[in-house]
Amino acid sequence: MQETSQLSNLVKNSKKEITLEAEKDFFVYSDPKFGFEMKLPNNIFTNNSQDNLAFGDDEISILSFSGKYQTNLIHAVLLIDSSNQSCDKNNSEKININDIDFLCSKPVIDKTAFEYIQNCYTIKNNLCFDIEYGISNFKEKILPMELNIEDVLLKNISFIESNQNTKP
Protein backbone atom coordinates (compact mmCIF):
# COMPACT_ATOMS: atom_id res chain seq x y z
CA MET A 1 0.00 0.00 0.00
CA GLN A 2 2.86 2.38 0.81
CA GLU A 3 4.46 1.75 -2.61
CA THR A 4 1.16 2.53 -4.36
CA SER A 5 0.88 5.79 -2.41
CA GLN A 6 4.48 6.73 -3.27
CA LEU A 7 3.88 5.95 -6.95
CA SER A 8 0.66 7.99 -6.92
CA ASN A 9 2.50 10.99 -5.44
CA LEU A 10 5.28 10.58 -7.98
CA VAL A 11 2.76 10.67 -10.83
CA LYS A 12 0.93 13.69 -9.39
CA ASN A 13 4.00 15.73 -8.60
CA SER A 14 6.23 15.09 -11.60
CA LYS A 15 3.94 14.83 -14.65
CA LYS A 16 5.45 16.38 -17.81
CA GLU A 17 4.19 16.35 -21.36
CA ILE A 18 6.64 14.98 -23.94
CA THR A 19 7.22 16.45 -27.39
CA LEU A 20 8.85 13.93 -29.70
CA GLU A 21 11.30 14.65 -32.51
CA ALA A 22 10.17 13.71 -36.04
CA GLU A 23 12.55 11.46 -37.98
CA LYS A 24 11.38 9.92 -41.28
CA ASP A 25 8.72 7.33 -40.34
CA PHE A 26 9.16 7.74 -36.59
CA PHE A 27 8.69 10.01 -33.61
CA VAL A 28 11.82 9.73 -31.46
CA TYR A 29 12.20 9.87 -27.69
CA SER A 30 15.76 10.08 -26.39
CA ASP A 31 16.85 9.95 -22.75
CA PRO A 32 20.61 10.35 -22.15
CA LYS A 33 20.10 10.19 -18.37
CA PHE A 34 18.93 6.57 -18.59
CA GLY A 35 20.82 5.86 -21.82
CA PHE A 36 18.23 4.87 -24.39
CA GLU A 37 16.35 6.00 -27.46
CA MET A 38 12.98 4.76 -28.65
CA LYS A 39 11.59 5.29 -32.13
CA LEU A 40 7.80 5.14 -32.27
CA PRO A 41 6.26 4.48 -35.70
CA ASN A 42 4.40 7.65 -36.76
CA ASN A 43 1.67 5.61 -38.49
CA ILE A 44 0.65 4.42 -35.00
CA PHE A 45 1.83 6.93 -32.38
CA THR A 46 1.11 10.62 -32.12
CA ASN A 47 3.36 13.59 -31.46
CA ASN A 48 0.63 15.34 -29.49
CA SER A 49 2.38 16.24 -26.23
CA GLN A 50 -0.86 15.68 -24.26
CA ASP A 51 -0.81 12.01 -25.36
CA ASN A 52 2.84 11.45 -24.36
CA LEU A 53 3.70 11.87 -20.70
CA ALA A 54 6.66 11.41 -18.37
CA PHE A 55 6.71 10.96 -14.61
CA GLY A 56 9.62 10.29 -12.33
CA ASP A 57 12.39 11.04 -9.92
CA ASP A 58 16.05 10.02 -9.59
CA GLU A 59 15.24 6.31 -9.23
CA ILE A 60 12.13 5.73 -11.34
CA SER A 61 10.97 7.09 -14.67
CA ILE A 62 7.61 6.28 -16.24
CA LEU A 63 6.99 7.14 -19.88
CA SER A 64 3.59 6.81 -21.50
CA PHE A 65 2.99 7.03 -25.26
CA SER A 66 -0.38 6.79 -27.01
CA GLY A 67 -1.51 6.21 -30.54
CA LYS A 68 -4.07 4.62 -32.79
CA TYR A 69 -4.02 1.98 -35.51
CA GLN A 70 -7.27 1.74 -37.47
CA THR A 71 -9.88 1.39 -34.68
CA ASN A 72 -7.39 0.17 -32.05
CA LEU A 73 -6.02 2.49 -29.37
CA ILE A 74 -2.34 1.72 -28.73
CA HIS A 75 -0.52 2.36 -25.45
CA ALA A 76 3.14 1.89 -24.64
CA VAL A 77 4.31 2.43 -21.09
CA LEU A 78 7.96 2.18 -20.12
CA LEU A 79 9.00 1.89 -16.48
CA ILE A 80 12.70 2.46 -15.84
CA ASP A 81 13.67 1.44 -12.34
CA SER A 82 17.14 1.82 -10.84
CA SER A 83 16.15 0.14 -7.57
CA ASN A 84 15.02 -3.13 -9.21
CA GLN A 85 17.91 -4.46 -11.25
CA SER A 86 16.81 -8.07 -11.48
CA CYS A 87 13.82 -7.77 -13.83
CA ASP A 88 13.09 -11.42 -13.06
CA LYS A 89 9.65 -12.37 -14.27
CA ASN A 90 8.13 -15.83 -14.18
CA ASN A 91 6.85 -17.50 -17.31
CA SER A 92 8.75 -15.22 -19.66
CA GLU A 93 10.22 -16.15 -23.01
CA LYS A 94 13.58 -14.77 -24.12
CA ILE A 95 13.50 -12.79 -27.37
CA ASN A 96 16.73 -11.43 -28.86
CA ILE A 97 16.29 -8.37 -31.06
CA ASN A 98 19.22 -6.28 -32.30
CA ASP A 99 21.53 -8.11 -29.84
CA ILE A 100 19.31 -7.16 -26.89
CA ASP A 101 17.76 -9.92 -24.78
CA PHE A 102 14.18 -9.20 -23.73
CA LEU A 103 12.12 -11.39 -21.42
CA CYS A 104 8.52 -11.26 -22.65
CA SER A 105 5.35 -12.52 -21.04
CA LYS A 106 2.76 -14.36 -23.03
CA PRO A 107 0.23 -11.92 -24.45
CA VAL A 108 -3.06 -11.62 -22.56
CA ILE A 109 -6.21 -11.08 -24.58
CA ASP A 110 -9.25 -10.02 -22.56
CA LYS A 111 -12.18 -10.74 -24.87
CA THR A 112 -14.72 -9.03 -22.61
CA ALA A 113 -12.74 -5.79 -22.21
CA PHE A 114 -11.39 -5.99 -25.78
CA GLU A 115 -7.79 -5.54 -24.61
CA TYR A 116 -4.46 -7.04 -25.61
CA ILE A 117 -1.53 -6.64 -23.19
CA GLN A 118 2.06 -7.85 -23.28
CA ASN A 119 5.10 -7.01 -21.12
CA CYS A 120 8.78 -7.26 -21.99
CA TYR A 121 11.77 -6.57 -19.76
CA THR A 122 15.49 -6.05 -20.16
CA ILE A 123 18.41 -4.85 -18.07
CA LYS A 124 20.67 -2.19 -19.54
CA ASN A 125 22.92 0.41 -17.89
CA ASN A 126 22.20 -1.34 -14.53
CA LEU A 127 18.53 -0.40 -14.90
CA CYS A 128 15.41 -2.50 -15.31
CA PHE A 129 13.42 -1.47 -18.40
CA ASP A 130 9.84 -2.78 -18.15
CA ILE A 131 7.82 -2.23 -21.32
CA GLU A 132 4.06 -2.71 -21.29
CA TYR A 133 2.29 -2.72 -24.63
CA GLY A 134 -1.48 -2.48 -24.73
CA ILE A 135 -4.10 -2.39 -27.43
CA SER A 136 -7.65 -1.31 -26.59
CA ASN A 137 -10.75 -1.92 -28.68
CA PHE A 138 -9.07 -5.18 -29.76
CA LYS A 139 -11.69 -7.36 -31.41
CA GLU A 140 -9.39 -9.61 -33.46
CA LYS A 141 -8.83 -13.29 -32.71
CA ILE A 142 -5.11 -12.97 -33.35
CA LEU A 143 -2.76 -10.00 -33.35
CA PRO A 144 -2.07 -8.64 -36.86
CA MET A 145 1.67 -8.94 -37.67
CA GLU A 146 2.06 -5.18 -38.07
CA LEU A 147 1.05 -4.69 -34.41
CA ASN A 148 3.35 -7.18 -32.67
CA ILE A 149 5.52 -5.76 -29.89
CA GLU A 150 8.72 -6.86 -31.60
CA ASP A 151 8.11 -4.72 -34.69
CA VAL A 152 6.35 -1.77 -33.09
CA LEU A 153 8.59 -1.27 -30.04
CA LEU A 154 11.41 -3.71 -29.38
CA LYS A 155 13.28 -3.40 -32.67
CA ASN A 156 13.08 0.39 -32.32
CA ILE A 157 14.84 0.67 -28.94
CA SER A 158 18.56 1.33 -28.73
CA PHE A 159 20.79 1.78 -25.71
CA ILE A 160 23.78 4.03 -25.16
CA GLU A 161 25.91 4.58 -22.08
CA SER A 162 23.84 6.26 -19.41
CA ASN A 163 24.90 9.56 -17.90
CA GLN A 164 22.73 8.85 -14.86
CA ASN A 165 25.66 8.83 -12.45
CA THR A 166 27.60 11.74 -13.92
CA LYS A 167 27.55 15.08 -12.19
CA PRO A 168 27.06 18.32 -14.15
JSON list of N, CA and C in Angstrom, two decimals, residues 3 5-6 8 21 29 31 33 45 55 75 82 101 128 139 142 145 148 150 162-163:
[
{"chain": "A", "resi": 3, "resn": "GLU", "atom": "N", "xyz": [3.88, 1.57, -1.28]},
{"chain": "A", "resi": 3, "resn": "GLU", "atom": "CA", "xyz": [4.46, 1.75, -2.61]},
{"chain": "A", "resi": 3, "resn": "GLU", "atom": "C", "xyz": [3.46, 2.37, -3.57]},
{"chain": "A", "resi": 5, "resn": "SER", "atom": "N", "xyz": [1.01, 4.39, -2.80]},
{"chain": "A", "resi": 5, "resn": "SER", "atom": "CA", "xyz": [0.88, 5.79, -2.41]},
{"chain": "A", "resi": 5, "resn": "SER", "atom": "C", "xyz": [2.07, 6.60, -2.92]},
{"chain": "A", "resi": 6, "resn": "GLN", "atom": "N", "xyz": [3.29, 6.04, -2.79]},
{"chain": "A", "resi": 6, "resn": "GLN", "atom": "CA", "xyz": [4.48, 6.73, -3.27]},
{"chain": "A", "resi": 6, "resn": "GLN", "atom": "C", "xyz": [4.42, 6.92, -4.79]},
{"chain": "A", "resi": 8, "resn": "SER", "atom": "N", "xyz": [1.71, 7.01, -6.64]},
{"chain": "A", "resi": 8, "resn": "SER", "atom": "CA", "xyz": [0.66, 7.99, -6.92]},
{"chain": "A", "resi": 8, "resn": "SER", "atom": "C", "xyz": [1.18, 9.42, -6.74]},
{"chain": "A", "resi": 21, "resn": "GLU", "atom": "N", "xyz": [10.65, 14.18, -31.29]},
{"chain": "A", "resi": 21, "resn": "GLU", "atom": "CA", "xyz": [11.30, 14.65, -32.51]},
{"chain": "A", "resi": 21, "resn": "GLU", "atom": "C", "xyz": [10.82, 13.80, -33.68]},
{"chain": "A", "resi": 29, "resn": "TYR", "atom": "N", "xyz": [11.99, 9.45, -29.06]},
{"chain": "A", "resi": 29, "resn": "TYR", "atom": "CA", "xyz": [12.20, 9.87, -27.69]},
{"chain": "A", "resi": 29, "resn": "TYR", "atom": "C", "xyz": [13.61, 9.44, -27.29]},
{"chain": "A", "resi": 31, "resn": "ASP", "atom": "N", "xyz": [16.61, 9.65, -24.16]},
{"chain": "A", "resi": 31, "resn": "ASP", "atom": "CA", "xyz": [16.85, 9.95, -22.75]},
{"chain": "A", "resi": 31, "resn": "ASP", "atom": "C", "xyz": [18.30, 9.62, -22.39]},
{"chain": "A", "resi": 33, "resn": "LYS", "atom": "N", "xyz": [19.96, 10.49, -19.80]},
{"chain": "A", "resi": 33, "resn": "LYS", "atom": "CA", "xyz": [20.10, 10.19, -18.37]},
{"chain": "A", "resi": 33, "resn": "LYS", "atom": "C", "xyz": [20.05, 8.68, -18.14]},
{"chain": "A", "resi": 45, "resn": "PHE", "atom": "N", "xyz": [1.76, 6.02, -33.52]},
{"chain": "A", "resi": 45, "resn": "PHE", "atom": "CA", "xyz": [1.83, 6.93, -32.38]},
{"chain": "A", "resi": 45, "resn": "PHE", "atom": "C", "xyz": [1.68, 8.38, -32.82]},
{"chain": "A", "resi": 55, "resn": "PHE", "atom": "N", "xyz": [6.80, 10.80, -16.04]},
{"chain": "A", "resi": 55, "resn": "PHE", "atom": "CA", "xyz": [6.71, 10.96, -14.61]},
{"chain": "A", "resi": 55, "resn": "PHE", "atom": "C", "xyz": [8.00, 10.41, -14.03]},
{"chain": "A", "resi": 75, "resn": "HIS", "atom": "N", "xyz": [-1.18, 1.75, -26.60]},
{"chain": "A", "resi": 75, "resn": "HIS", "atom": "CA", "xyz": [-0.52, 2.36, -25.45]},
{"chain": "A", "resi": 75, "resn": "HIS", "atom": "C", "xyz": [0.81, 1.65, -25.22]},
{"chain": "A", "resi": 82, "resn": "SER", "atom": "N", "xyz": [15.76, 2.05, -11.26]},
{"chain": "A", "resi": 82, "resn": "SER", "atom": "CA", "xyz": [17.14, 1.82, -10.84]},
{"chain": "A", "resi": 82, "resn": "SER", "atom": "C", "xyz": [17.23, 1.03, -9.54]},
{"chain": "A", "resi": 101, "resn": "ASP", "atom": "N", "xyz": [18.63, -8.86, -25.30]},
{"chain": "A", "resi": 101, "resn": "ASP", "atom": "CA", "xyz": [17.76, -9.92, -24.78]},
{"chain": "A", "resi": 101, "resn": "ASP", "atom": "C", "xyz": [16.60, -9.29, -24.01]},
{"chain": "A", "resi": 128, "resn": "CYS", "atom": "N", "xyz": [16.45, -1.61, -14.81]},
{"chain": "A", "resi": 128, "resn": "CYS", "atom": "CA", "xyz": [15.41, -2.50, -15.31]},
{"chain": "A", "resi": 128, "resn": "CYS", "atom": "C", "xyz": [14.48, -1.69, -16.20]},
{"chain": "A", "resi": 139, "resn": "LYS", "atom": "N", "xyz": [-10.62, -6.41, -31.15]},
{"chain": "A", "resi": 139, "resn": "LYS", "atom": "CA", "xyz": [-11.69, -7.36, -31.41]},
{"chain": "A", "resi": 139, "resn": "LYS", "atom": "C", "xyz": [-11.24, -8.49, -32.33]},
{"chain": "A", "resi": 142, "resn": "ILE", "atom": "N", "xyz": [-6.57, -12.92, -33.46]},
{"chain": "A", "resi": 142, "resn": "ILE", "atom": "CA", "xyz": [-5.11, -12.97, -33.35]},
{"chain": "A", "resi": 142, "resn": "ILE", "atom": "C", "xyz": [-4.57, -11.57, -33.65]},
{"chain": "A", "resi": 145, "resn": "MET", "atom": "N", "xyz": [0.20, -8.99, -37.70]},
{"chain": "A", "resi": 145, "resn": "MET", "atom": "CA", "xyz": [1.67, -8.94, -37.67]},
{"chain": "A", "resi": 145, "resn": "MET", "atom": "C", "xyz": [2.20, -7.52, -37.51]},
{"chain": "A", "resi": 148, "resn": "ASN", "atom": "N", "xyz": [2.66, -6.43, -33.72]},
{"chain": "A", "resi": 148, "resn": "ASN", "atom": "CA", "xyz": [3.35, -7.18, -32.67]},
{"chain": "A", "resi": 148, "resn": "ASN", "atom": "C", "xyz": [4.39, -6.31, -31.98]},
{"chain": "A", "resi": 150, "resn": "GLU", "atom": "N", "xyz": [7.36, -6.82, -31.06]},
{"chain": "A", "resi": 150, "resn": "GLU", "atom": "CA", "xyz": [8.72, -6.86, -31.60]},
{"chain": "A", "resi": 150, "resn": "GLU", "atom": "C", "xyz": [8.93, -5.79, -32.66]},
{"chain": "A", "resi": 162, "resn": "SER", "atom": "N", "xyz": [24.64, 5.34, -20.20]},
{"chain": "A", "resi": 162, "resn": "SER", "atom": "CA", "xyz": [23.84, 6.26, -19.41]},
{"chain": "A", "resi": 162, "resn": "SER", "atom": "C", "xyz": [24.73, 7.33, -18.77]},
{"chain": "A", "resi": 163, "resn": "ASN", "atom": "N", "xyz": [24.19, 8.54, -18.67]},
{"chain": "A", "resi": 163, "resn": "ASN", "atom": "CA", "xyz": [24.90, 9.56, -17.90]},
{"chain": "A", "resi": 163, "resn": "ASN", "atom": "C", "xyz": [24.22, 9.79, -16.56]}
]
